[in-house]
Amino acid sequence: MRAILDVILIALQLYVWIVIVSAIFSWLIAFNVVNTRNQFVSMVGEALWRMTEPALRPIRRLMPNLGGIDISPVILLLLIFLIQRVIILYIYPAVF
């Protein structure tokens, strides 16, 4: 059972990095640092969008409009950190 919890924790940590990379990539696109007409950049952006959008869409639906500021990745990261802490502090010690 601990092996399954370890795999879940690793997957959550990997998803944290994907969300961070996606946020940085969106900033690079917004500030015109990367060229989205480049096929590689377009493929990376599409892959990151497909990996993060299913988790970010419900958060964006619940959030009020804050203008041009999107804090949904921050909220998603806080939720992931909460899930990790619950697993580490409460579930992991209870598993023998």
mmCIF file of N, CA and C in Angstrom:
data_model
loop_
_atom_site.group_PDB
_atom_site.id
_atom_site.type_symbol
_atom_site.label_atom_id
_atom_site.label_comp_id
_atom_site.label_asym_id
_atom_site.label_seq_id
_atom_site.Cartn_x
_atom_site.Cartn_y
_atom_site.Cartn_z
ATOM 1 N N MET A 1 0.817 -1.193 0.000
ATOM 2 C CA MET A 1 0.000 0.000 0.000
ATOM 3 C C MET A 1 0.866 1.265 0.000
ATOM 4 N N ARG A 2 2.005 1.199 0.707
ATOM 5 C CA ARG A 2 2.884 2.369 0.741
ATOM 6 C C ARG A 2 3.476 2.647 -0.636
ATOM 7 N N ALA A 3 3.694 1.594 -1.400
ATOM 8 C CA ALA A 3 4.226 1.788 -2.750
ATOM 9 C C ALA A 3 3.228 2.560 -3.613
ATOM 10 N N ILE A 4 1.961 2.271 -3.459
ATOM 11 C CA ILE A 4 0.928 2.993 -4.210
ATOM 12 C C ILE A 4 0.885 4.455 -3.780
ATOM 13 N N LEU A 5 0.990 4.691 -2.483
ATOM 14 C CA LEU A 5 1.007 6.075 -1.991
ATOM 15 C C LEU A 5 2.244 6.817 -2.487
ATOM 16 N N ASP A 6 3.376 6.118 -2.551
ATOM 17 C CA ASP A 6 4.586 6.743 -3.081
ATOM 18 C C ASP A 6 4.424 7.113 -4.551
ATOM 19 N N VAL A 7 3.789 6.245 -5.326
ATOM 20 C CA VAL A 7 3.546 6.536 -6.746
ATOM 21 C C VAL A 7 2.600 7.730 -6.885
ATOM 22 N N ILE A 8 1.590 7.803 -6.041
ATOM 23 C CA ILE A 8 0.659 8.936 -6.077
ATOM 24 C C ILE A 8 1.391 10.232 -5.721
ATOM 25 N N LEU A 9 2.249 10.195 -4.729
ATOM 26 C CA LEU A 9 3.008 11.389 -4.347
ATOM 27 C C LEU A 9 3.962 11.826 -5.454
ATOM 28 N N ILE A 10 4.593 10.874 -6.122
ATOM 29 C CA ILE A 10 5.485 11.211 -7.240
ATOM 30 C C ILE A 10 4.690 11.808 -8.386
ATOM 31 N N ALA A 11 3.521 11.240 -8.685
ATOM 32 C CA ALA A 11 2.682 11.774 -9.760
ATOM 33 C C ALA A 11 2.212 13.186 -9.437
ATOM 34 N N LEU A 12 1.849 13.429 -8.189
ATOM 35 C CA LEU A 12 1.436 14.776 -7.793
ATOM 36 C C LEU A 12 2.589 15.763 -7.915
ATOM 37 N N GLN A 13 3.789 15.350 -7.519
ATOM 38 C CA GLN A 13 4.948 16.234 -7.626
ATOM 39 C C GLN A 13 5.281 16.512 -9.087
ATOM 40 N N LEU A 14 5.157 15.519 -9.940
ATOM 41 C CA LEU A 14 5.377 15.716 -11.374
ATOM 42 C C LEU A 14 4.348 16.684 -11.947
ATOM 43 N N TYR A 15 3.095 16.563 -11.506
ATOM 44 C CA TYR A 15 2.052 17.465 -11.994
ATOM 45 C C TYR A 15 2.276 18.894 -11.515
ATOM 46 N N VAL A 16 2.844 19.056 -10.322
ATOM 47 C CA VAL A 16 3.197 20.395 -9.837
ATOM 48 C C VAL A 16 4.170 21.044 -10.817
ATOM 49 N N TRP A 17 5.181 20.300 -11.236
ATOM 50 C CA TRP A 17 6.155 20.852 -12.177
ATOM 51 C C TRP A 17 5.535 21.147 -13.527
ATOM 52 N N ILE A 18 4.591 20.320 -13.966
ATOM 53 C CA ILE A 18 3.909 20.573 -15.238
ATOM 54 C C ILE A 18 3.100 21.859 -15.159
ATOM 55 N N VAL A 19 2.417 22.093 -14.048
ATOM 56 C CA VAL A 19 1.637 23.322 -13.879
ATOM 57 C C VAL A 19 2.558 24.543 -13.855
ATOM 58 N N ILE A 20 3.691 24.435 -13.187
ATOM 59 C CA ILE A 20 4.636 25.557 -13.138
ATOM 60 C C ILE A 20 5.196 25.856 -14.522
ATOM 61 N N VAL A 21 5.589 24.828 -15.252
ATOM 62 C CA VAL A 21 6.114 25.023 -16.612
ATOM 63 C C VAL A 21 5.041 25.616 -17.514
ATOM 64 N N SER A 22 3.812 25.160 -17.361
ATOM 65 C CA SER A 22 2.717 25.690 -18.171
ATOM 66 C C SER A 22 2.475 27.172 -17.884
ATOM 67 N N ALA A 23 2.545 27.560 -16.619
ATOM 68 C CA ALA A 23 2.353 28.975 -16.269
ATOM 69 C C ALA A 23 3.480 29.833 -16.837
ATOM 70 N N ILE A 24 4.705 29.368 -16.714
ATOM 71 C CA ILE A 24 5.839 30.118 -17.260
ATOM 72 C C ILE A 24 5.740 30.199 -18.783
ATOM 73 N N PHE A 25 5.345 29.108 -19.410
ATOM 74 C CA PHE A 25 5.200 29.097 -20.863
ATOM 75 C C PHE A 25 4.116 30.072 -21.314
ATOM 76 N N SER A 26 3.018 30.153 -20.558
ATOM 77 C CA SER A 26 1.960 31.097 -20.931
ATOM 78 C C SER A 26 2.439 32.537 -20.780
ATOM 79 N N TRP A 27 3.292 32.809 -19.772
ATOM 80 C CA TRP A 27 3.865 34.148 -19.634
ATOM 81 C C TRP A 27 4.779 34.457 -20.820
ATOM 82 N N LEU A 28 5.571 33.486 -21.244
ATOM 83 C CA LEU A 28 6.465 33.698 -22.383
ATOM 84 C C LEU A 28 5.675 33.995 -23.656
ATOM 85 N N ILE A 29 4.547 33.341 -23.814
ATOM 86 C CA ILE A 29 3.694 33.614 -24.976
ATOM 87 C C ILE A 29 3.052 34.990 -24.845
ATOM 88 N N ALA A 30 2.574 35.336 -23.653
ATOM 89 C CA ALA A 30 1.906 36.620 -23.454
ATOM 90 C C ALA A 30 2.848 37.799 -23.678
ATOM 91 N N PHE A 31 4.113 37.652 -23.305
ATOM 92 C CA PHE A 31 5.080 38.730 -23.476
ATOM 93 C C PHE A 31 5.843 38.637 -24.793
ATOM 94 N N ASN A 32 5.372 37.764 -25.667
ATOM 95 C CA ASN A 32 5.931 37.620 -27.018
ATOM 96 C C ASN A 32 7.415 37.239 -27.010
ATOM 97 N N VAL A 33 7.823 36.435 -26.063
ATOM 98 C CA VAL A 33 9.203 35.971 -25.998
ATOM 99 C C VAL A 33 9.408 34.785 -26.926
ATOM 100 N N VAL A 34 8.423 33.890 -26.976
ATOM 101 C CA VAL A 34 8.505 32.736 -27.871
ATOM 102 C C VAL A 34 7.539 32.935 -29.029
ATOM 103 N N ASN A 35 7.905 32.376 -30.148
ATOM 104 C CA ASN A 35 7.104 32.494 -31.364
ATOM 105 C C ASN A 35 6.181 31.283 -31.461
ATOM 106 N N THR A 36 4.887 31.511 -31.365
ATOM 107 C CA THR A 36 3.937 30.401 -31.404
ATOM 108 C C THR A 36 3.748 29.847 -32.812
ATOM 109 N N ARG A 37 4.303 30.507 -33.812
ATOM 110 C CA ARG A 37 4.219 29.968 -35.176
ATOM 111 C C ARG A 37 5.231 28.849 -35.395
ATOM 112 N N ASN A 38 6.223 28.760 -34.512
ATOM 113 C CA ASN A 38 7.184 27.670 -34.577
ATOM 114 C C ASN A 38 6.469 26.375 -34.224
ATOM 115 N N GLN A 39 6.686 25.327 -35.009
ATOM 116 C CA GLN A 39 5.951 24.081 -34.820
ATOM 117 C C GLN A 39 6.283 23.431 -33.478
ATOM 118 N N PHE A 40 7.544 23.431 -33.080
ATOM 119 C CA PHE A 40 7.927 22.825 -31.804
ATOM 120 C C PHE A 40 7.295 23.572 -30.633
ATOM 121 N N VAL A 41 7.351 24.889 -30.665
ATOM 122 C CA VAL A 41 6.760 25.702 -29.596
ATOM 123 C C VAL A 41 5.253 25.475 -29.536
ATOM 124 N N SER A 42 4.643 25.378 -30.695
ATOM 125 C CA SER A 42 3.204 25.129 -30.759
ATOM 126 C C SER A 42 2.857 23.761 -30.176
ATOM 127 N N MET A 43 3.661 22.760 -30.480
ATOM 128 C CA MET A 43 3.408 21.408 -29.958
ATOM 129 C C MET A 43 3.589 21.365 -28.436
ATOM 130 N N VAL A 44 4.623 22.025 -27.928
ATOM 131 C CA VAL A 44 4.854 22.056 -26.486
ATOM 132 C C VAL A 44 3.704 22.780 -25.788
ATOM 133 N N GLY A 45 3.286 23.910 -26.343
ATOM 134 C CA GLY A 45 2.171 24.657 -25.762
ATOM 135 C C GLY A 45 0.880 23.866 -25.763
ATOM 136 N N GLU A 46 0.614 23.168 -26.850
ATOM 137 C CA GLU A 46 -0.601 22.348 -26.933
ATOM 138 C C GLU A 46 -0.552 21.203 -25.927
ATOM 139 N N ALA A 47 0.608 20.565 -25.783
ATOM 140 C CA ALA A 47 0.737 19.467 -24.826
ATOM 141 C C ALA A 47 0.542 19.962 -23.394
ATOM 142 N N LEU A 48 1.161 21.086 -23.067
ATOM 143 C CA LEU A 48 0.993 21.643 -21.721
ATOM 144 C C LEU A 48 -0.451 22.052 -21.470
ATOM 145 N N TRP A 49 -1.092 22.635 -22.481
ATOM 146 C CA TRP A 49 -2.486 23.046 -22.325
ATOM 147 C C TRP A 49 -3.378 21.827 -22.101
ATOM 148 N N ARG A 50 -3.142 20.764 -22.862
ATOM 149 C CA ARG A 50 -3.962 19.553 -22.709
ATOM 150 C C ARG A 50 -3.754 18.873 -21.360
ATOM 151 N N MET A 51 -2.563 18.997 -20.796
ATOM 152 C CA MET A 51 -2.300 18.367 -19.501
ATOM 153 C C MET A 51 -2.854 19.183 -18.335
ATOM 154 N N THR A 52 -2.892 20.495 -18.461
ATOM 155 C CA THR A 52 -3.297 21.321 -17.322
ATOM 156 C C THR A 52 -4.732 21.838 -17.397
ATOM 157 N N GLU A 53 -5.261 21.986 -18.572
ATOM 158 C CA GLU A 53 -6.589 22.598 -18.708
ATOM 159 C C GLU A 53 -7.708 21.806 -18.032
ATOM 160 N N PRO A 54 -7.719 20.466 -18.075
ATOM 161 C CA PRO A 54 -8.805 19.758 -17.359
ATOM 162 C C PRO A 54 -8.831 20.037 -15.858
ATOM 163 N N ALA A 55 -7.696 20.293 -15.252
ATOM 164 C CA ALA A 55 -7.678 20.605 -13.819
ATOM 165 C C ALA A 55 -7.930 22.081 -13.556
ATOM 166 N N LEU A 56 -7.532 22.943 -14.491
ATOM 167 C CA LEU A 56 -7.684 24.386 -14.276
ATOM 168 C C LEU A 56 -9.076 24.896 -14.649
ATOM 169 N N ARG A 57 -9.750 24.256 -15.582
ATOM 170 C CA ARG A 57 -11.054 24.736 -16.055
ATOM 171 C C ARG A 57 -12.094 24.836 -14.942
ATOM 172 N N PRO A 58 -12.258 23.815 -14.073
ATOM 173 C CA PRO A 58 -13.259 23.973 -12.991
ATOM 174 C C PRO A 58 -12.907 25.093 -12.017
ATOM 175 N N ILE A 59 -11.620 25.306 -11.775
ATOM 176 C CA ILE A 59 -11.210 26.385 -10.879
ATOM 177 C C ILE A 59 -11.523 27.734 -11.507
ATOM 178 N N ARG A 60 -11.259 27.861 -12.808
ATOM 179 C CA ARG A 60 -11.555 29.125 -13.499
ATOM 180 C C ARG A 60 -13.046 29.404 -13.532
ATOM 181 N N ARG A 61 -13.854 28.343 -13.607
ATOM 182 C CA ARG A 61 -15.304 28.538 -13.620
ATOM 183 C C ARG A 61 -15.805 29.079 -12.287
ATOM 184 N N LEU A 62 -15.170 28.673 -11.187
ATOM 185 C CA LEU A 62 -15.608 29.104 -9.863
ATOM 186 C C LEU A 62 -15.046 30.464 -9.456
ATOM 187 N N MET A 63 -13.940 30.859 -10.065
ATOM 188 C CA MET A 63 -13.276 32.108 -9.690
ATOM 189 C C MET A 63 -13.998 33.326 -10.272
ATOM 190 N N PRO A 64 -14.047 34.413 -9.527
ATOM 191 C CA PRO A 64 -14.591 35.648 -10.109
ATOM 192 C C PRO A 64 -13.600 36.226 -11.117
ATOM 193 N N ASN A 65 -14.086 37.092 -11.974
ATOM 194 C CA ASN A 65 -13.236 37.711 -12.982
ATOM 195 C C ASN A 65 -12.305 38.717 -12.308
ATOM 196 N N LEU A 66 -11.009 38.494 -12.441
ATOM 197 C CA LEU A 66 -10.027 39.384 -11.837
ATOM 198 C C LEU A 66 -9.316 40.218 -12.889
ATOM 199 N N GLY A 67 -9.928 40.396 -14.024
ATOM 200 C CA GLY A 67 -9.299 41.134 -15.109
ATOM 201 C C GLY A 67 -8.353 40.230 -15.870
ATOM 202 N N GLY A 68 -7.127 40.678 -16.057
ATOM 203 C CA GLY A 68 -6.147 39.899 -16.799
ATOM 204 C C GLY A 68 -5.334 38.967 -15.938
ATOM 205 N N ILE A 69 -5.661 38.854 -14.662
ATOM 206 C CA ILE A 69 -4.887 38.014 -13.746
ATOM 207 C C ILE A 69 -5.564 36.655 -13.620
ATOM 208 N N ASP A 70 -4.780 35.604 -13.850
ATOM 209 C CA ASP A 70 -5.288 34.243 -13.717
ATOM 210 C C ASP A 70 -4.556 33.577 -12.559
ATOM 211 N N ILE A 71 -5.255 33.402 -11.447
ATOM 212 C CA ILE A 71 -4.633 32.785 -10.284
ATOM 213 C C ILE A 71 -5.028 31.319 -10.132
ATOM 214 N N SER A 72 -5.664 30.755 -11.137
ATOM 215 C CA SER A 72 -6.075 29.358 -11.047
ATOM 216 C C SER A 72 -4.895 28.395 -10.901
ATOM 217 N N PRO A 73 -3.726 28.626 -11.539
ATOM 218 C CA PRO A 73 -2.606 27.715 -11.268
ATOM 219 C C PRO A 73 -2.143 27.754 -9.812
ATOM 220 N N VAL A 74 -2.193 28.915 -9.184
ATOM 221 C CA VAL A 74 -1.792 29.025 -7.780
ATOM 222 C C VAL A 74 -2.757 28.236 -6.899
ATOM 223 N N ILE A 75 -4.038 28.349 -7.178
ATOM 224 C CA ILE A 75 -5.037 27.616 -6.401
ATOM 225 C C ILE A 75 -4.880 26.116 -6.608
ATOM 226 N N LEU A 76 -4.610 25.703 -7.862
ATOM 227 C CA LEU A 76 -4.389 24.285 -8.133
ATOM 228 C C LEU A 76 -3.159 23.775 -7.390
ATOM 229 N N LEU A 77 -2.091 24.552 -7.373
ATOM 230 C CA LEU A 77 -0.888 24.142 -6.646
ATOM 231 C C LEU A 77 -1.164 24.028 -5.147
ATOM 232 N N LEU A 78 -1.935 24.953 -4.601
ATOM 233 C CA LEU A 78 -2.280 24.870 -3.179
ATOM 234 C C LEU A 78 -3.104 23.619 -2.878
ATOM 235 N N LEU A 79 -4.019 23.277 -3.768
ATOM 236 C CA LEU A 79 -4.808 22.050 -3.589
ATOM 237 C C LEU A 79 -3.931 20.803 -3.662
ATOM 238 N N ILE A 80 -2.986 20.794 -4.593
ATOM 239 C CA ILE A 80 -2.082 19.646 -4.706
ATOM 240 C C ILE A 80 -1.221 19.534 -3.450
ATOM 241 N N PHE A 81 -0.717 20.664 -2.945
ATOM 242 C CA PHE A 81 0.077 20.635 -1.721
ATOM 243 C C PHE A 81 -0.755 20.139 -0.541
ATOM 244 N N LEU A 82 -2.021 20.526 -0.479
ATOM 245 C CA LEU A 82 -2.911 20.048 0.579
ATOM 246 C C LEU A 82 -3.082 18.533 0.488
ATOM 247 N N ILE A 83 -3.309 18.022 -0.710
ATOM 248 C CA ILE A 83 -3.474 16.575 -0.893
ATOM 249 C C ILE A 83 -2.195 15.843 -0.496
ATOM 250 N N GLN A 84 -1.044 16.388 -0.877
ATOM 251 C CA GLN A 84 0.220 15.762 -0.499
ATOM 252 C C GLN A 84 0.394 15.729 1.013
ATOM 253 N N ARG A 85 0.075 16.808 1.692
ATOM 254 C CA ARG A 85 0.219 16.857 3.150
ATOM 255 C C ARG A 85 -0.733 15.881 3.837
ATOM 256 N N VAL A 86 -1.957 15.777 3.327
ATOM 257 C CA VAL A 86 -2.912 14.830 3.911
ATOM 258 C C VAL A 86 -2.395 13.406 3.753
ATOM 259 N N ILE A 87 -1.854 13.089 2.601
ATOM 260 C CA ILE A 87 -1.317 11.749 2.386
ATOM 261 C C ILE A 87 -0.135 11.493 3.310
ATOM 262 N N ILE A 88 0.786 12.450 3.385
ATOM 263 C CA ILE A 88 2.002 12.252 4.185
ATOM 264 C C ILE A 88 1.699 12.205 5.685
ATOM 265 N N LEU A 89 0.846 13.100 6.165
ATOM 266 C CA LEU A 89 0.629 13.204 7.603
ATOM 267 C C LEU A 89 -0.435 12.257 8.163
ATOM 268 N N TYR A 90 -1.442 11.926 7.368
ATOM 269 C CA TYR A 90 -2.555 11.145 7.909
ATOM 270 C C TYR A 90 -2.708 9.756 7.302
ATOM 271 N N ILE A 91 -2.530 9.628 6.024
ATOM 272 C CA ILE A 91 -2.771 8.334 5.381
ATOM 273 C C ILE A 91 -1.521 7.441 5.463
ATOM 274 N N TYR A 92 -0.368 7.998 5.158
ATOM 275 C CA TYR A 92 0.867 7.215 5.108
ATOM 276 C C TYR A 92 1.212 6.567 6.457
ATOM 277 N N PRO A 93 1.121 7.284 7.590
ATOM 278 C CA PRO A 93 1.439 6.629 8.871
ATOM 279 C C PRO A 93 0.431 5.555 9.267
ATOM 280 N N ALA A 94 -0.792 5.646 8.772
ATOM 281 C CA ALA A 94 -1.812 4.675 9.148
ATOM 282 C C ALA A 94 -1.674 3.355 8.394
ATOM 283 N N VAL A 95 -0.908 3.362 7.314
ATOM 284 C CA VAL A 95 -0.733 2.164 6.503
ATOM 285 C C VAL A 95 0.440 1.375 7.073
ATOM 286 N N PHE A 96 0.208 0.106 7.346
ATOM 287 C CA PHE A 96 1.282 -0.729 7.922
ATOM 288 C C PHE A 96 1.946 -1.557 6.874
#
